[in-house]
Amino acid sequence: MPLSLPPGITGAASIRVTEANTAQALGSGSVPVYATPALVALLEQAAVDALAAHLPAELISVGVRIDVQHLAATPVGLEVRAQATLRAQEGRALFFDVAAYDAVEQIARGVHERVMVDQQRFLARTNSKIGL
């Protein structure tokens, strides 16, 4: 899989905080603020967005590691914007710098690793776990 991607490609994703994506609703805490699990998913969406125009149809990327600092709480009603910037590539592994912001401040920063895989092979191996 000799695909080389240019460092610096970026992606973005955003979401409005609702009761459904709070720590209370997702079971990751007891307060009605944007949940860390929802934040992680948004950061991954930004990385997927960065790759959307660069991967051929047969390849997908899968998240394999994320290290995030959730720096500040965001209340229901505010929008959260995430961005991902490809920092480096090592073979199939892609390393992103990720960050998120609400209307007031930066709420997260971290690093995220994704791996490029052949979609059919990935699904065949995964489905073999249940006999498909």
PDB file of C-alpha atoms in Angstrom:
ATOM      1  CA  MET A   1       0.000   0.000   0.000  1.00  0.00           C
ATOM      2  CA  PRO A   2       2.455   2.683  -1.168  1.00  0.00           C
ATOM      3  CA  LEU A   3       0.120   5.670  -0.689  1.00  0.00           C
ATOM      4  CA  SER A   4       1.889   8.775   0.545  1.00  0.00           C
ATOM      5  CA  LEU A   5      -0.170  11.611   1.977  1.00  0.00           C
ATOM      6  CA  PRO A   6       1.044  15.200   2.333  1.00  0.00           C
ATOM      7  CA  PRO A   7       1.659  16.437   5.877  1.00  0.00           C
ATOM      8  CA  GLY A   8      -0.489  19.422   6.723  1.00  0.00           C
ATOM      9  CA  ILE A   9      -3.786  18.216   5.282  1.00  0.00           C
ATOM     10  CA  THR A  10      -6.594  19.257   7.598  1.00  0.00           C
ATOM     11  CA  GLY A  11     -10.128  18.269   8.387  1.00  0.00           C
ATOM     12  CA  ALA A  12     -12.908  19.643  10.524  1.00  0.00           C
ATOM     13  CA  ALA A  13     -16.117  18.596  12.236  1.00  0.00           C
ATOM     14  CA  SER A  14     -18.591  20.400  14.447  1.00  0.00           C
ATOM     15  CA  ILE A  15     -21.604  19.686  16.619  1.00  0.00           C
ATOM     16  CA  ARG A  16     -23.949  21.555  18.918  1.00  0.00           C
ATOM     17  CA  VAL A  17     -23.977  20.322  22.504  1.00  0.00           C
ATOM     18  CA  THR A  18     -27.371  18.836  23.383  1.00  0.00           C
ATOM     19  CA  GLU A  19     -28.659  16.844  26.322  1.00  0.00           C
ATOM     20  CA  ALA A  20     -27.943  13.684  24.279  1.00  0.00           C
ATOM     21  CA  ASN A  21     -24.167  14.222  24.148  1.00  0.00           C
ATOM     22  CA  THR A  22     -23.579  15.286  27.743  1.00  0.00           C
ATOM     23  CA  ALA A  23     -21.593  13.391  30.332  1.00  0.00           C
ATOM     24  CA  GLN A  24     -24.857  12.641  32.149  1.00  0.00           C
ATOM     25  CA  ALA A  25     -26.444  11.084  29.062  1.00  0.00           C
ATOM     26  CA  LEU A  26     -23.406   9.050  28.030  1.00  0.00           C
ATOM     27  CA  GLY A  27     -22.582   7.837  31.520  1.00  0.00           C
ATOM     28  CA  SER A  28     -19.141   9.411  31.643  1.00  0.00           C
ATOM     29  CA  GLY A  29     -19.980  11.834  34.440  1.00  0.00           C
ATOM     30  CA  SER A  30     -22.775  13.423  36.409  1.00  0.00           C
ATOM     31  CA  VAL A  31     -22.951  16.933  34.971  1.00  0.00           C
ATOM     32  CA  PRO A  32     -24.782  18.297  31.901  1.00  0.00           C
ATOM     33  CA  VAL A  33     -21.683  19.308  29.892  1.00  0.00           C
ATOM     34  CA  TYR A  34     -20.190  18.015  26.644  1.00  0.00           C
ATOM     35  CA  ALA A  35     -18.959  14.482  27.295  1.00  0.00           C
ATOM     36  CA  THR A  36     -15.394  13.383  26.715  1.00  0.00           C
ATOM     37  CA  PRO A  37     -16.529  10.308  24.693  1.00  0.00           C
ATOM     38  CA  ALA A  38     -18.492  12.619  22.380  1.00  0.00           C
ATOM     39  CA  LEU A  39     -15.442  14.880  22.087  1.00  0.00           C
ATOM     40  CA  VAL A  40     -13.244  11.924  21.104  1.00  0.00           C
ATOM     41  CA  ALA A  41     -15.736  10.925  18.395  1.00  0.00           C
ATOM     42  CA  LEU A  42     -15.780  14.492  17.042  1.00  0.00           C
ATOM     43  CA  LEU A  43     -11.971  14.622  16.907  1.00  0.00           C
ATOM     44  CA  GLU A  44     -11.968  11.326  14.985  1.00  0.00           C
ATOM     45  CA  GLN A  45     -14.567  12.741  12.589  1.00  0.00           C
ATOM     46  CA  ALA A  46     -12.233  15.660  11.876  1.00  0.00           C
ATOM     47  CA  ALA A  47      -9.397  13.237  11.044  1.00  0.00           C
ATOM     48  CA  VAL A  48     -11.691  11.206   8.772  1.00  0.00           C
ATOM     49  CA  ASP A  49     -12.686  14.466   7.062  1.00  0.00           C
ATOM     50  CA  ALA A  50      -9.005  15.303   6.478  1.00  0.00           C
ATOM     51  CA  LEU A  51      -8.569  12.010   4.615  1.00  0.00           C
ATOM     52  CA  ALA A  52     -11.831  12.048   2.645  1.00  0.00           C
ATOM     53  CA  ALA A  53     -10.386  13.535  -0.550  1.00  0.00           C
ATOM     54  CA  HIS A  54      -7.096  11.632  -0.342  1.00  0.00           C
ATOM     55  CA  LEU A  55      -7.895   7.928   0.061  1.00  0.00           C
ATOM     56  CA  PRO A  56      -8.804   5.775  -2.936  1.00  0.00           C
ATOM     57  CA  ALA A  57     -12.187   4.024  -2.758  1.00  0.00           C
ATOM     58  CA  GLU A  58     -10.765   0.683  -1.608  1.00  0.00           C
ATOM     59  CA  LEU A  59      -8.996   2.173   1.434  1.00  0.00           C
ATOM     60  CA  ILE A  60     -10.453   3.345   4.714  1.00  0.00           C
ATOM     61  CA  SER A  61      -8.794   4.536   7.876  1.00  0.00           C
ATOM     62  CA  VAL A  62      -9.447   3.165  11.329  1.00  0.00           C
ATOM     63  CA  GLY A  63      -8.630   4.846  14.604  1.00  0.00           C
ATOM     64  CA  VAL A  64      -6.114   2.927  16.684  1.00  0.00           C
ATOM     65  CA  ARG A  65      -4.998   5.433  19.312  1.00  0.00           C
ATOM     66  CA  ILE A  66      -6.025   8.761  20.758  1.00  0.00           C
ATOM     67  CA  ASP A  67      -4.496  10.820  23.558  1.00  0.00           C
ATOM     68  CA  VAL A  68      -6.626  13.837  24.412  1.00  0.00           C
ATOM     69  CA  GLN A  69      -6.653  16.432  27.135  1.00  0.00           C
ATOM     70  CA  HIS A  70     -10.205  17.687  27.750  1.00  0.00           C
ATOM     71  CA  LEU A  71      -9.242  21.160  28.950  1.00  0.00           C
ATOM     72  CA  ALA A  72     -12.568  22.896  29.592  1.00  0.00           C
ATOM     73  CA  ALA A  73     -16.260  22.098  29.929  1.00  0.00           C
ATOM     74  CA  THR A  74     -18.827  23.167  27.337  1.00  0.00           C
ATOM     75  CA  PRO A  75     -22.489  23.657  28.310  1.00  0.00           C
ATOM     76  CA  VAL A  76     -25.577  22.559  26.399  1.00  0.00           C
ATOM     77  CA  GLY A  77     -26.340  24.964  23.549  1.00  0.00           C
ATOM     78  CA  LEU A  78     -22.808  25.873  22.457  1.00  0.00           C
ATOM     79  CA  GLU A  79     -21.202  24.551  19.285  1.00  0.00           C
ATOM     80  CA  VAL A  80     -17.958  22.572  19.439  1.00  0.00           C
ATOM     81  CA  ARG A  81     -15.566  22.716  16.471  1.00  0.00           C
ATOM     82  CA  ALA A  82     -12.826  20.127  16.020  1.00  0.00           C
ATOM     83  CA  GLN A  83      -9.843  20.155  13.700  1.00  0.00           C
ATOM     84  CA  ALA A  84      -7.282  17.538  12.747  1.00  0.00           C
ATOM     85  CA  THR A  85      -3.986  18.143  10.958  1.00  0.00           C
ATOM     86  CA  LEU A  86      -1.877  15.335   9.544  1.00  0.00           C
ATOM     87  CA  ARG A  87       1.546  15.668  11.164  1.00  0.00           C
ATOM     88  CA  ALA A  88       3.299  12.548   9.856  1.00  0.00           C
ATOM     89  CA  GLN A  89       2.920   9.231   8.086  1.00  0.00           C
ATOM     90  CA  GLU A  90       4.849   6.031   8.759  1.00  0.00           C
ATOM     91  CA  GLY A  91       3.801   3.368   6.276  1.00  0.00           C
ATOM     92  CA  ARG A  92       0.079   2.832   6.794  1.00  0.00           C
ATOM     93  CA  ALA A  93       0.035   4.777  10.088  1.00  0.00           C
ATOM     94  CA  LEU A  94      -1.167   8.400  10.066  1.00  0.00           C
ATOM     95  CA  PHE A  95      -0.486  10.760  12.971  1.00  0.00           C
ATOM     96  CA  PHE A  96      -2.727  13.771  13.568  1.00  0.00           C
ATOM     97  CA  ASP A  97      -2.612  16.750  15.870  1.00  0.00           C
ATOM     98  CA  VAL A  98      -6.171  17.369  17.037  1.00  0.00           C
ATOM     99  CA  ALA A  99      -7.870  20.255  18.839  1.00  0.00           C
ATOM    100  CA  ALA A 100     -11.370  21.418  19.700  1.00  0.00           C
ATOM    101  CA  TYR A 101     -12.909  24.788  20.544  1.00  0.00           C
ATOM    102  CA  ASP A 102     -16.201  26.173  21.742  1.00  0.00           C
ATOM    103  CA  ALA A 103     -17.257  29.805  21.302  1.00  0.00           C
ATOM    104  CA  VAL A 104     -15.210  30.853  24.323  1.00  0.00           C
ATOM    105  CA  GLU A 105     -11.974  28.860  24.384  1.00  0.00           C
ATOM    106  CA  GLN A 106      -9.938  25.857  23.354  1.00  0.00           C
ATOM    107  CA  ILE A 107     -11.486  22.845  25.063  1.00  0.00           C
ATOM    108  CA  ALA A 108      -9.212  20.013  23.906  1.00  0.00           C
ATOM    109  CA  ARG A 109      -5.874  19.127  22.369  1.00  0.00           C
ATOM    110  CA  GLY A 110      -4.138  15.892  21.624  1.00  0.00           C
ATOM    111  CA  VAL A 111      -2.818  13.394  19.123  1.00  0.00           C
ATOM    112  CA  HIS A 112      -4.656  10.754  17.140  1.00  0.00           C
ATOM    113  CA  GLU A 113      -3.339   7.802  15.135  1.00  0.00           C
ATOM    114  CA  ARG A 114      -5.222   6.142  12.298  1.00  0.00           C
ATOM    115  CA  VAL A 115      -4.175   3.264  10.063  1.00  0.00           C
ATOM    116  CA  MET A 116      -5.058   2.874   6.387  1.00  0.00           C
ATOM    117  CA  VAL A 117      -6.563  -0.525   5.597  1.00  0.00           C
ATOM    118  CA  ASP A 118      -8.199  -2.262   2.658  1.00  0.00           C
ATOM    119  CA  GLN A 119     -11.918  -2.037   3.390  1.00  0.00           C
ATOM    120  CA  GLN A 120     -12.903  -5.472   2.028  1.00  0.00           C
ATOM    121  CA  ARG A 121     -10.111  -7.289   3.864  1.00  0.00           C
ATOM    122  CA  PHE A 122     -10.878  -5.395   7.077  1.00  0.00           C
ATOM    123  CA  LEU A 123     -14.586  -6.260   6.941  1.00  0.00           C
ATOM    124  CA  ALA A 124     -13.917  -9.898   5.988  1.00  0.00           C
ATOM    125  CA  ARG A 125     -11.613 -10.365   8.958  1.00  0.00           C
ATOM    126  CA  THR A 126     -14.013  -8.583  11.310  1.00  0.00           C
ATOM    127  CA  ASN A 127     -17.048 -10.527  10.107  1.00  0.00           C
ATOM    128  CA  SER A 128     -15.176 -13.830  10.456  1.00  0.00           C
ATOM    129  CA  LYS A 129     -15.498 -13.334  14.226  1.00  0.00           C
ATOM    130  CA  ILE A 130     -19.220 -14.072  13.928  1.00  0.00           C
ATOM    131  CA  GLY A 131     -19.030 -16.630  11.150  1.00  0.00           C
ATOM    132  CA  LEU A 132     -19.933 -14.377   8.220  1.00  0.00           C
TER     133      LEU A 132
END
